[in-house]
Coordinates of C-alpha atoms in Angstrom, one line a residue:
X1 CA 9.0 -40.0 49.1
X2 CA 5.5 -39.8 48.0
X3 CA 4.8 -36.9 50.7
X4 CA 7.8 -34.9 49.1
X5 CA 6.5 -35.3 45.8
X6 CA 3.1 -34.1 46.2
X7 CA 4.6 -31.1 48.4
X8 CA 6.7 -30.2 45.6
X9 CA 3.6 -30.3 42.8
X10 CA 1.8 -28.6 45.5
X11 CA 4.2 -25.8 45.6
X12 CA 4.9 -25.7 41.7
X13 CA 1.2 -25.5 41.2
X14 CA 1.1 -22.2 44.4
X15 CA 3.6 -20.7 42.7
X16 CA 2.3 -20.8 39.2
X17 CA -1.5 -19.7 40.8
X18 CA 0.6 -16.8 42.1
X19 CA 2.3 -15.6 38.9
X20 CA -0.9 -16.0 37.0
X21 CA -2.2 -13.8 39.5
X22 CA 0.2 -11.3 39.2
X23 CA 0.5 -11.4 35.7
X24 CA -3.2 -10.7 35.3
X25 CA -3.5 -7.7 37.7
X26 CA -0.4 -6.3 35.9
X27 CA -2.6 -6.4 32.8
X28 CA -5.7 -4.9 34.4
X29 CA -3.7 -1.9 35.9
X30 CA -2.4 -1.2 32.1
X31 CA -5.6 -1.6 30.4
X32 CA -7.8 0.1 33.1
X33 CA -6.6 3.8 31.7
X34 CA -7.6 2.7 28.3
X35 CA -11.5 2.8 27.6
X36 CA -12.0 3.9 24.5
X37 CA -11.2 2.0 20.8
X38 CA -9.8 4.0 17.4
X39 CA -12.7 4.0 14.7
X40 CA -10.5 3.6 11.2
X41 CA -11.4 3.7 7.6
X42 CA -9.3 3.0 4.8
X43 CA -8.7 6.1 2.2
X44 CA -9.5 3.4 -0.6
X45 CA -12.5 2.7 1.3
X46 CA -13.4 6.4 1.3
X47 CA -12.5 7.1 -2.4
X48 CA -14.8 3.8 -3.2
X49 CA -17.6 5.1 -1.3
X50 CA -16.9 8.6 -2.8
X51 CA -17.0 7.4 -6.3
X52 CA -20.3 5.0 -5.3
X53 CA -22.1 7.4 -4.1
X54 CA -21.0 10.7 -6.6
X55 CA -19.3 13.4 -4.0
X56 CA -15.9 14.8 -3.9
X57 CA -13.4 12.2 -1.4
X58 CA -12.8 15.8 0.6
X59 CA -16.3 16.8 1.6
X60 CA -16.6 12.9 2.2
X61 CA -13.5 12.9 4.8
X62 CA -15.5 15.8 6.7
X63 CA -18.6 14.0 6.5
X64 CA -17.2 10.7 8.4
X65 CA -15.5 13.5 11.0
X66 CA -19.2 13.8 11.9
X67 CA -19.3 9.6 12.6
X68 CA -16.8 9.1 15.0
X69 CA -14.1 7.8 12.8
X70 CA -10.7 9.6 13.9
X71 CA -7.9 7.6 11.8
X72 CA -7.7 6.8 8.0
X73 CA -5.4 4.2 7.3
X74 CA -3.4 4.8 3.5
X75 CA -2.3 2.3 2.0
X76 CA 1.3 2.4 0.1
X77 CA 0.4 3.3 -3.4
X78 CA 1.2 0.7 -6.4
X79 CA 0.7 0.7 -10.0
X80 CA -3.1 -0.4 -9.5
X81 CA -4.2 1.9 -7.3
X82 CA -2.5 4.7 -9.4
X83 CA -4.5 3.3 -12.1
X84 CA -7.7 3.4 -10.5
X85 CA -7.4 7.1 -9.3
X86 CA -6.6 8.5 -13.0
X87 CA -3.1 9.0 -12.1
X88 CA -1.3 6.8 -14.8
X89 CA -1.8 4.2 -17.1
X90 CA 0.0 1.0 -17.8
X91 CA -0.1 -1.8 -20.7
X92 CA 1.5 -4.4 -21.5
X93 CA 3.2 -4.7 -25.6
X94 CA 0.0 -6.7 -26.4
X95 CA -2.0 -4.0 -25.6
X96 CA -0.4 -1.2 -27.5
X97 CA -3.1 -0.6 -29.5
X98 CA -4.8 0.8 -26.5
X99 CA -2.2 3.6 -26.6
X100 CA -2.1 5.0 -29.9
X101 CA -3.3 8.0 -28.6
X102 CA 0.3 8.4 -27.0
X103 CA 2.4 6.9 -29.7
X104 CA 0.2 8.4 -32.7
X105 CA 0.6 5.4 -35.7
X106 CA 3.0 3.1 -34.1
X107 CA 2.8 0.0 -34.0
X108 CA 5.0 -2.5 -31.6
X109 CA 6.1 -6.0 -33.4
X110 CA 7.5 -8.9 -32.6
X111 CA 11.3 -7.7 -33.5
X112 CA 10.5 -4.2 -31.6
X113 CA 12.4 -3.5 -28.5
X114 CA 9.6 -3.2 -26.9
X115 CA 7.9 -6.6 -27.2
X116 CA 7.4 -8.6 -24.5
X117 CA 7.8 -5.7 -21.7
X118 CA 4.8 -3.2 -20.0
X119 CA 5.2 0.4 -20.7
X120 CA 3.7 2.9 -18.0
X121 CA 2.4 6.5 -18.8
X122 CA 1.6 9.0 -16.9
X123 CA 1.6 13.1 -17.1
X124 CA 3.4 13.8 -13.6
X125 CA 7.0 13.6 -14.2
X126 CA 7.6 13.7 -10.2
X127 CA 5.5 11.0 -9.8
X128 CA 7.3 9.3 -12.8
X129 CA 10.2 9.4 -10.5
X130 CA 9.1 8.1 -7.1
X131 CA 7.3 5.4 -9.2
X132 CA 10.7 5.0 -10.6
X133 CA 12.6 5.1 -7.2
X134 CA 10.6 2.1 -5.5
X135 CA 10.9 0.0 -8.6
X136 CA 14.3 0.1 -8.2
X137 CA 13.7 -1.3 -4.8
X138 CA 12.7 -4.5 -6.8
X139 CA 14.0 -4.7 -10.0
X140 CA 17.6 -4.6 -11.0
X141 CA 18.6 -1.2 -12.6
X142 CA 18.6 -2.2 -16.5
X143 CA 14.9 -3.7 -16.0
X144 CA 13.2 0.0 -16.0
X145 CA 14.0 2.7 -19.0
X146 CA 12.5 6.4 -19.0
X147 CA 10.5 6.5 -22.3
X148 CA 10.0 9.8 -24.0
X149 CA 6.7 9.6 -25.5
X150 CA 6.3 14.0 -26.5
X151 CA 2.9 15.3 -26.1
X152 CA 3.3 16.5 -22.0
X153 CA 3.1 12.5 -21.3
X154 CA 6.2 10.4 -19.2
X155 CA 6.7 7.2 -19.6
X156 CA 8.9 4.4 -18.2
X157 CA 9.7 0.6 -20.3
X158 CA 9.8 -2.0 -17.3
X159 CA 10.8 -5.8 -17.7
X160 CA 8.9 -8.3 -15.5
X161 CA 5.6 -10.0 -15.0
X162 CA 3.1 -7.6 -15.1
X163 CA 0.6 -9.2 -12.7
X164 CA 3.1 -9.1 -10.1
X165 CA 4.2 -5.6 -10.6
X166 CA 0.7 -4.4 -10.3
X167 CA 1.0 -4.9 -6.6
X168 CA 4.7 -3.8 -6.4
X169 CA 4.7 -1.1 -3.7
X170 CA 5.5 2.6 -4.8
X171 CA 5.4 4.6 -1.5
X172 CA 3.1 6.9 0.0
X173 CA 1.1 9.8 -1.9
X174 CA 2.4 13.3 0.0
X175 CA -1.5 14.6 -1.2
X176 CA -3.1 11.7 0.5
X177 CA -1.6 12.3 3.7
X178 CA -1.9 16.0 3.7
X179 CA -5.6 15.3 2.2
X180 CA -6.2 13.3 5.1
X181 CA -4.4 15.4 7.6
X182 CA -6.5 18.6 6.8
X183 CA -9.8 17.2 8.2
X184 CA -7.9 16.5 11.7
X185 CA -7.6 12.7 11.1
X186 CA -4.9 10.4 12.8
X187 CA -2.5 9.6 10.0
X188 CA -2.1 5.3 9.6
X189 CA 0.5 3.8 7.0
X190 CA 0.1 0.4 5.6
X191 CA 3.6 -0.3 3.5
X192 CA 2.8 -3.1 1.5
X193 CA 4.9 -6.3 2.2
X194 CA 6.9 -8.1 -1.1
X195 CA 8.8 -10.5 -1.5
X196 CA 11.2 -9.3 -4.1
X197 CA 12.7 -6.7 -2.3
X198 CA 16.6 -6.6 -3.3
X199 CA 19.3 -7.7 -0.4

């Protein structure tokens, strides 16, 4: 009994020696064609470094052609990087005094309809509606309100939590990727992951 046993381990242990084996030239055969890595940089990494060090994110994209990086990864825009590129602005009610250069001498109080909700402003109305279109993603319909403000500005009313909407994500910029395509680069989108995406 004892010799049957330890032929049997013996043979279980051959045959998973074997497959191991296998397994692992498999592996090298697949890999062996592929020698070289992809060098990638982040376009908020590039406009950081652009902004650091006083040149134009364009001439900076040719400039890393030069170093060997061949892929810029974009992240999917929200309402912080749009703020941090100039693109819009966004306050909550108990901030509105910072905005009085868009709604002249008025004033939001505590029995306005706007109290208690974050108002976003920005002077593209077509980026007004893709911001718009992707909030919908996570917010029910009567949470976000077009706000007519006058003065060439667009604005939207939305009800939530405005740390978490900050990261909310709002798609992909079509001038980022065409920016980034122009030098030659490899093209890599990061969508964001949330979890208040509507089922």
């Amino acid at each position: 009994m004892k010799i049957i046993y330890h032929n049997m381990l013996f043979f279980l242990i051959a045959l998973a020696l074997i497959f191991s084996i296998l397994t692992g030239l498999q592996r090298h055969i697949l890999e062996s064609d592929y020698k070289t890595i992809d060098m990638v940089m982040s376009l908020d990494k590039v406009r950081e470094l652009a902004l650091k060090e006083g040149i134009d994110e364009f001439d900076l994209l040719n400039q890393l052609k030069n170093s060997g990086i061949i892929s810029i990864a974009i992240q999917e825009d929200n309402i912080e990087t749009l703020m941090f590129q100039g693109k819009i602005a966004f306050w909550d009610s108990g901030e509105i005094t910072k905005i009085k250069w868009v709604f002249e001498d008025i004033l939001i109080d505590r029995r306005d309809v706007l109290w208690g909700k974050n108002i976003l402003i920005c002077q593209d109305y077509s980026l007004l509606l893709r911001i718009k279109e992707h909030l919908q993603i996570y917010l029910e319909t009567n949470q976000i309100q077009e706000l007519l403000t006058g003065n060439g500005q667009y604005g939207l009313i939305i009800t939530g939590d405005k740390e978490e909407l900050l990261k909310l994500g709002l798609g992909f910029s079509e001038e980022d990727i065409e920016m980034v395509q122009s030098p030659d680069y490899n093209v890599i989108l990061r969508p964001k992951n949330s979890p208040r995406i509507k089922t």
